[in-house]
Amino acid sequence: MSIITIDVPDELSGQLTQIGEIQPNYKTQSRDTDINAELHQFKLWRSLPLWKKAEIVSGWTKGVWEMSLMAIQNRYPQASPLEIRHQFALRTLDDETALKVIGQNLNQPVMITDPISQVLVVTAILDKLGIPYLIGGSVASSLLGEPRSTQDIDLVADLTLPKVQPLVAALQPRFDVDEDTVKSAVRYQSSFNIIDNESIVKFDIFILKNNPFSRSEFERRQVQIVRTNPEQTLVLPSPEDIILQKLLWYRDTNFSSEKQWRDILGVMKLQGATLDFEYLQYSGEQLKLAETLDRALGESGLL
C-alpha cells in the first residue's frame, strides 16, 4: 500500500506545511472530518499541557450537564426540586442508578459541577486515608487522547477491608455509599458505586484485581497536574494502559461500542510515536487482544 502525505496550514502564515505521512487505512474520528483537518486538530491538542486539556474536558462536560438541567427546568417550570432531581437522574444516569437516586427522595436542588472538581474531592479522601488509586475510563482517555464530555467517573482503588469503614465515613453524607456493598466488592475484587448527592454524578470504583495486567497498570500509573494556581494532581494510567483497558472494555461489548473505539483511536493518535509499542504488543498478546490492537494501530495511522 502507498503512503499518503499530509499537509496542514501553518497556524501563523496559513501556508501548507507537511506534518507527516499516514497509512491509507487511517480512520478519522468522525465521518464528516477530513484527514487534514483531523491531523491539524490533534496537533493543536498535542501542544496543550494536560491541565489545559483538563479544563476543556471539564468545560464540555459541565456544559452538557447544565444544558440538560436547563431543558428539564424549562419543560417543567412548576416542578419542585425533588421532581427536577428525579428527571435529571433519569436523563443522565443508567436506569438502575437513576432508580436508586429517585428512591432517596432528597428534596434538594441539583448542584452542577465539573468532573475534574468531582474527582479531586474523592481522591483527596483517598489520599488522606492512604488508599492508592488511578483514574480510568473516559476521564483518563480524554486527558491522554481526544477530549470529550463524560457521563460518569471510573476509578481503580487498592482498597482493603480495614479501610472500608473509614472510607465510607469520610464519603458520607455528601456521597451515597453502602458499606456492605463496598465490603463485598473488596472481597470479590469487583466494583461499587458512589453517588454525589449534590450533583448526582456517579463514580464506578473498581477494586484492584490481583492479575498481571492490573498490577502492571497500577505500577505504571503516573501523577499528572490537572489544575494550576494552586497546583493539583491526579494519578492516571499510562497511555498504553488506558488503550489496553479500553480494548478490554471494547471486547466486553462484543466489539460494538463506537464510543470505546473512538477513545482508543484518540489516545493512539494523540500519543503517536511516543507510545511504548513493545509493551503494547506484548500486553496485547497476553490479553488475547493482538488482532484488535493491530486494527486500532492501523486505523490510527501507526501501523
GROMACS .gro file of C-alpha atoms in nm:
model
  303
    1MET     CA    1   0.000   0.000   0.000
    2SER     CA    2   0.119   0.352  -0.073
    3ILE     CA    3   0.178   0.621   0.187
    4ILE     CA    4  -0.039   0.935   0.197
    5THR     CA    5   0.145   1.262   0.265
    6ILE     CA    6  -0.049   1.504   0.485
    7ASP     CA    7  -0.024   1.884   0.464
    8VAL     CA    8  -0.192   2.127   0.703
    9PRO     CA    9  -0.197   2.509   0.709
   10ASP     CA   10   0.058   2.676   0.934
   11GLU     CA   11  -0.114   2.849   1.227
   12LEU     CA   12   0.054   3.187   1.158
   13SER     CA   13   0.126   3.208   0.787
   14GLY     CA   14  -0.154   2.991   0.655
   15GLN     CA   15   0.090   2.817   0.422
   16LEU     CA   16   0.066   2.440   0.384
   17THR     CA   17   0.319   2.252   0.593
   18GLN     CA   18   0.385   1.880   0.570
   19ILE     CA   19   0.347   1.727   0.916
   20GLY     CA   20   0.390   1.362   0.835
   21GLU     CA   21   0.285   1.058   0.642
   22ILE     CA   22  -0.006   0.832   0.714
   23GLN     CA   23  -0.116   0.487   0.611
   24PRO     CA   24  -0.419   0.470   0.379
   25ASN     CA   25  -0.625   0.267   0.630
   26TYR     CA   26  -0.628   0.567   0.868
   27LYS     CA   27  -0.979   0.629   1.002
   28THR     CA   28  -1.094   0.972   1.112
   29GLN     CA   29  -1.280   1.011   1.442
   30SER     CA   30  -1.599   1.111   1.264
   31ARG     CA   31  -1.722   1.074   0.907
   32ASP     CA   32  -1.762   1.448   0.850
   33THR     CA   33  -1.397   1.528   0.932
   34ASP     CA   34  -1.130   1.503   0.663
   35ILE     CA   35  -0.782   1.377   0.742
   36ASN     CA   36  -0.609   1.714   0.703
   37ALA     CA   37  -0.843   1.884   0.948
   38GLU     CA   38  -0.822   1.600   1.199
   39LEU     CA   39  -0.443   1.585   1.198
   40HIS     CA   40  -0.427   1.959   1.250
   41GLN     CA   41  -0.672   1.930   1.539
   42PHE     CA   42  -0.467   1.657   1.706
   43LYS     CA   43  -0.153   1.866   1.653
   44LEU     CA   44  -0.316   2.151   1.846
   45TRP     CA   45  -0.435   1.920   2.127
   46ARG     CA   46  -0.087   1.766   2.145
   47SER     CA   47   0.060   2.111   2.207
   48LEU     CA   48  -0.155   2.169   2.516
   49PRO     CA   49  -0.038   2.086   2.869
   50LEU     CA   50  -0.251   1.819   3.033
   51TRP     CA   51  -0.403   2.066   3.278
   52LYS     CA   52  -0.533   2.271   2.984
   53LYS     CA   53  -0.698   1.962   2.838
   54ALA     CA   54  -0.850   1.902   3.181
   55GLU     CA   55  -1.009   2.246   3.154
   56ILE     CA   56  -1.156   2.154   2.815
   57VAL     CA   57  -1.296   1.821   2.938
   58SER     CA   58  -1.443   1.990   3.246
   59GLY     CA   59  -1.599   2.271   3.045
   60TRP     CA   60  -1.758   2.042   2.787
   61THR     CA   61  -1.898   1.802   3.046
   62LYS     CA   62  -2.027   2.074   3.275
   63GLY     CA   63  -2.191   2.239   2.974
   64VAL     CA   64  -2.372   1.917   2.881
   65TRP     CA   65  -2.499   1.872   3.238
   66GLU     CA   66  -2.608   2.238   3.258
   67MET     CA   67  -2.799   2.218   2.929
   68SER     CA   68  -2.974   1.901   3.044
   69LEU     CA   69  -3.079   2.066   3.371
   70MET     CA   70  -3.198   2.382   3.192
   71ALA     CA   71  -3.404   2.177   2.947
   72ILE     CA   72  -3.577   1.998   3.234
   73GLN     CA   73  -3.646   2.324   3.418
   74ASN     CA   74  -3.791   2.480   3.102
   75ARG     CA   75  -4.009   2.177   3.031
   76TYR     CA   76  -4.136   2.152   3.390
   77PRO     CA   77  -4.142   2.515   3.515
   78GLN     CA   78  -4.364   2.432   3.815
   79ALA     CA   79  -4.167   2.127   3.924
   80SER     CA   80  -4.023   2.104   4.276
   81PRO     CA   81  -3.651   2.047   4.339
   82LEU     CA   82  -3.737   1.683   4.410
   83GLU     CA   83  -3.913   1.640   4.074
   84ILE     CA   84  -3.630   1.818   3.889
   85ARG     CA   85  -3.380   1.594   4.066
   86HIS     CA   86  -3.568   1.282   3.955
   87GLN     CA   87  -3.594   1.397   3.594
   88PHE     CA   88  -3.224   1.486   3.586
   89ALA     CA   89  -3.131   1.142   3.721
   90LEU     CA   90  -3.341   0.969   3.456
   91ARG     CA   91  -3.167   1.162   3.179
   92THR     CA   92  -2.805   1.142   3.297
   93LEU     CA   93  -2.772   0.806   3.472
   94ASP     CA   94  -2.826   0.443   3.382
   95ASP     CA   95  -3.169   0.306   3.478
   96GLU     CA   96  -3.056   0.120   3.790
   97THR     CA   97  -2.868   0.418   3.935
   98ALA     CA   98  -3.148   0.660   3.843
   99LEU     CA   99  -3.400   0.449   4.033
  100LYS     CA  100  -3.167   0.448   4.333
  101VAL     CA  101  -3.149   0.829   4.326
  102ILE     CA  102  -3.527   0.853   4.296
  103GLY     CA  103  -3.564   0.619   4.593
  104GLN     CA  104  -3.362   0.856   4.813
  105ASN     CA  105  -3.633   1.126   4.795
  106LEU     CA  106  -3.382   1.402   4.870
  107ASN     CA  107  -3.567   1.730   4.825
  108GLN     CA  108  -3.265   1.943   4.733
  109PRO     CA  109  -3.157   2.122   4.415
  110VAL     CA  110  -2.909   1.965   4.174
  111MET     CA  111  -2.575   2.148   4.200
  112ILE     CA  112  -2.389   2.128   3.869
  113THR     CA  113  -2.011   2.098   3.888
  114ASP     CA  114  -1.741   1.955   3.660
  115PRO     CA  115  -1.579   1.608   3.653
  116ILE     CA  116  -1.228   1.719   3.748
  117SER     CA  117  -1.356   1.900   4.057
  118GLN     CA  118  -1.561   1.592   4.144
  119VAL     CA  119  -1.262   1.362   4.107
  120LEU     CA  120  -1.043   1.587   4.320
  121VAL     CA  121  -1.295   1.570   4.605
  122VAL     CA  122  -1.290   1.190   4.609
  123THR     CA  123  -0.917   1.148   4.552
  124ALA     CA  124  -0.841   1.390   4.837
  125ILE     CA  125  -1.027   1.147   5.064
  126LEU     CA  126  -0.839   0.850   4.921
  127ASP     CA  127  -0.505   1.027   4.965
  128LYS     CA  128  -0.586   1.118   5.326
  129LEU     CA  129  -0.670   0.754   5.404
  130GLY     CA  130  -0.364   0.619   5.222
  131ILE     CA  131  -0.567   0.433   4.957
  132PRO     CA  132  -0.373   0.414   4.626
  133TYR     CA  133  -0.583   0.476   4.313
  134LEU     CA  134  -0.582   0.563   3.946
  135ILE     CA  135  -0.841   0.745   3.736
  136GLY     CA  136  -0.958   0.543   3.436
  137GLY     CA  137  -1.241   0.543   3.185
  138SER     CA  138  -1.333   0.838   2.967
  139VAL     CA  139  -1.174   1.093   3.201
  140ALA     CA  140  -0.833   0.929   3.153
  141SER     CA  141  -0.877   0.873   2.778
  142SER     CA  142  -0.991   1.234   2.734
  143LEU     CA  143  -0.687   1.371   2.916
  144LEU     CA  144  -0.448   1.140   2.730
  145GLY     CA  145  -0.626   1.143   2.394
  146GLU     CA  146  -0.921   1.312   2.225
  147PRO     CA  147  -1.115   1.529   2.475
  148ARG     CA  148  -1.487   1.463   2.517
  149SER     CA  149  -1.760   1.500   2.777
  150THR     CA  150  -1.820   1.214   3.017
  151GLN     CA  151  -2.127   1.064   3.183
  152ASP     CA  152  -1.968   0.913   3.493
  153ILE     CA  153  -1.626   0.867   3.651
  154ASP     CA  154  -1.423   0.545   3.669
  155LEU     CA  155  -1.162   0.489   3.936
  156VAL     CA  156  -0.947   0.190   4.039
  157ALA     CA  157  -0.862   0.167   4.409
  158ASP     CA  158  -0.630  -0.064   4.602
  159LEU     CA  159  -0.882  -0.083   4.885
  160THR     CA  160  -0.859  -0.333   5.171
  161LEU     CA  161  -1.125  -0.436   5.422
  162PRO     CA  162  -0.977  -0.247   5.722
  163LYS     CA  163  -1.010   0.080   5.529
  164VAL     CA  164  -1.369   0.031   5.414
  165GLN     CA  165  -1.536   0.178   5.722
  166PRO     CA  166  -1.309   0.488   5.736
  167LEU     CA  167  -1.367   0.544   5.364
  168VAL     CA  168  -1.745   0.518   5.394
  169ALA     CA  169  -1.744   0.753   5.694
  170ALA     CA  170  -1.533   1.007   5.505
  171LEU     CA  171  -1.757   0.994   5.195
  172GLN     CA  172  -2.082   1.039   5.387
  173PRO     CA  173  -2.305   1.234   5.397
  174ARG     CA  174  -2.215   1.403   5.069
  175PHE     CA  175  -2.194   1.072   4.883
  176ASP     CA  176  -2.446   0.791   4.886
  177VAL     CA  177  -2.249   0.472   4.957
  178ASP     CA  178  -2.339   0.137   5.114
  179GLU     CA  179  -2.076  -0.016   5.344
  180ASP     CA  180  -2.186  -0.377   5.290
  181THR     CA  181  -2.169  -0.332   4.913
  182VAL     CA  182  -1.817  -0.190   4.941
  183LYS     CA  183  -1.705  -0.481   5.160
  184SER     CA  184  -1.847  -0.729   4.910
  185ALA     CA  185  -1.664  -0.555   4.625
  186VAL     CA  186  -1.334  -0.577   4.816
  187ARG     CA  187  -1.382  -0.945   4.896
  188TYR     CA  188  -1.460  -1.038   4.535
  189GLN     CA  189  -1.238  -0.779   4.365
  190SER     CA  190  -1.540  -0.635   4.183
  191SER     CA  191  -1.678  -0.279   4.188
  192PHE     CA  192  -1.918  -0.050   4.370
  193ASN     CA  193  -2.083   0.287   4.303
  194ILE     CA  194  -2.095   0.610   4.494
  195ILE     CA  195  -2.328   0.895   4.400
  196ASP     CA  196  -2.268   1.259   4.482
  197ASN     CA  197  -2.590   1.381   4.647
  198GLU     CA  198  -2.518   1.738   4.536
  199SER     CA  199  -2.461   1.687   4.163
  200ILE     CA  200  -2.592   1.329   4.113
  201VAL     CA  201  -2.264   1.233   3.947
  202LYS     CA  202  -2.186   0.862   3.970
  203PHE     CA  203  -1.846   0.709   4.038
  204ASP     CA  204  -1.773   0.349   3.939
  205ILE     CA  205  -1.499   0.235   4.176
  206PHE     CA  206  -1.322  -0.085   4.074
  207ILE     CA  207  -1.117  -0.281   4.325
  208LEU     CA  208  -0.764  -0.350   4.205
  209LYS     CA  209  -0.754  -0.707   4.076
  210ASN     CA  210  -0.472  -0.946   4.154
  211ASN     CA  211  -0.376  -1.030   3.796
  212PRO     CA  212  -0.064  -0.944   3.591
  213PHE     CA  213  -0.220  -0.672   3.374
  214SER     CA  214  -0.399  -0.492   3.659
  215ARG     CA  215  -0.083  -0.497   3.871
  216SER     CA  216   0.129  -0.376   3.579
  217GLU     CA  217  -0.116  -0.094   3.503
  218PHE     CA  218  -0.111   0.013   3.867
  219GLU     CA  219   0.268   0.006   3.890
  220ARG     CA  220   0.297   0.217   3.573
  221ARG     CA  221   0.046   0.484   3.677
  222GLN     CA  222   0.159   0.847   3.658
  223VAL     CA  223   0.095   1.163   3.861
  224GLN     CA  224  -0.028   1.442   3.634
  225ILE     CA  225  -0.102   1.809   3.701
  226VAL     CA  226  -0.470   1.884   3.628
  227ARG     CA  227  -0.505   2.226   3.794
  228THR     CA  228  -0.276   2.522   3.842
  229ASN     CA  229  -0.283   2.813   4.089
  230PRO     CA  230  -0.280   2.620   4.317
  231GLU     CA  231  -0.132   2.308   4.160
  232GLN     CA  232  -0.346   1.995   4.196
  233THR     CA  233  -0.270   1.649   4.067
  234LEU     CA  234  -0.440   1.322   3.979
  235VAL     CA  235  -0.298   0.974   3.925
  236LEU     CA  236  -0.365   0.846   3.573
  237PRO     CA  237  -0.275   0.525   3.389
  238SER     CA  238  -0.005   0.535   3.124
  239PRO     CA  239  -0.133   0.598   2.770
  240GLU     CA  240  -0.054   0.236   2.680
  241ASP     CA  241  -0.256   0.102   2.972
  242ILE     CA  242  -0.567   0.312   2.905
  243ILE     CA  243  -0.553   0.186   2.546
  244LEU     CA  244  -0.536  -0.175   2.666
  245GLN     CA  245  -0.811  -0.120   2.923
  246LYS     CA  246  -1.036   0.038   2.661
  247LEU     CA  247  -0.965  -0.256   2.427
  248LEU     CA  248  -1.078  -0.494   2.702
  249TRP     CA  249  -1.400  -0.295   2.750
  250TYR     CA  250  -1.449  -0.286   2.373
  251ARG     CA  251  -1.420  -0.664   2.365
  252ASP     CA  252  -1.666  -0.690   2.657
  253THR     CA  253  -1.925  -0.507   2.441
  254ASN     CA  254  -1.878  -0.772   2.172
  255PHE     CA  255  -1.673  -0.520   1.970
  256SER     CA  256  -1.979  -0.297   1.926
  257SER     CA  257  -1.910   0.020   2.127
  258GLU     CA  258  -1.823   0.302   1.887
  259LYS     CA  259  -1.753   0.529   2.183
  260GLN     CA  260  -1.488   0.295   2.326
  261TRP     CA  261  -1.328   0.251   1.982
  262ARG     CA  262  -1.313   0.625   1.925
  263ASP     CA  263  -1.148   0.672   2.266
  264ILE     CA  264  -0.886   0.409   2.177
  265LEU     CA  265  -0.802   0.575   1.846
  266GLY     CA  266  -0.799   0.917   2.013
  267VAL     CA  267  -0.528   0.817   2.260
  268MET     CA  268  -0.323   0.647   1.988
  269LYS     CA  269  -0.344   0.944   1.753
  270LEU     CA  270  -0.252   1.198   2.016
  271GLN     CA  271   0.034   0.998   2.170
  272GLY     CA  272   0.168   0.876   1.835
  273ALA     CA  273   0.532   0.768   1.825
  274THR     CA  274   0.576   0.831   2.198
  275LEU     CA  275   0.385   0.508   2.274
  276ASP     CA  276   0.576   0.207   2.401
  277PHE     CA  277   0.488  -0.025   2.113
  278GLU     CA  278   0.685  -0.316   2.256
  279TYR     CA  279   0.481  -0.303   2.577
  280LEU     CA  280   0.156  -0.265   2.381
  281GLN     CA  281   0.231  -0.563   2.158
  282TYR     CA  282   0.346  -0.784   2.447
  283SER     CA  283   0.045  -0.698   2.665
  284GLY     CA  284  -0.190  -0.732   2.367
  285GLU     CA  285  -0.065  -1.087   2.315
  286GLN     CA  286  -0.104  -1.172   2.684
  287LEU     CA  287  -0.459  -1.032   2.693
  288LYS     CA  288  -0.553  -1.200   2.363
  289LEU     CA  289  -0.608  -0.859   2.205
  290ALA     CA  290  -0.341  -0.877   1.934
  291GLU     CA  291  -0.577  -0.871   1.635
  292THR     CA  292  -0.790  -0.586   1.772
  293LEU     CA  293  -0.479  -0.394   1.876
  294ASP     CA  294  -0.335  -0.423   1.524
  295ARG     CA  295  -0.661  -0.294   1.379
  296ALA     CA  296  -0.651   0.005   1.615
  297LEU     CA  297  -0.288   0.079   1.530
  298GLY     CA  298  -0.378   0.067   1.162
  299GLU     CA  299  -0.681   0.294   1.187
  300SER     CA  300  -0.482   0.544   1.394
  301GLY     CA  301  -0.209   0.558   1.131
  302LEU     CA  302   0.058   0.390   1.346
  303LEU     CA  303   0.085   0.060   1.157
   0.00000   0.00000   0.00000
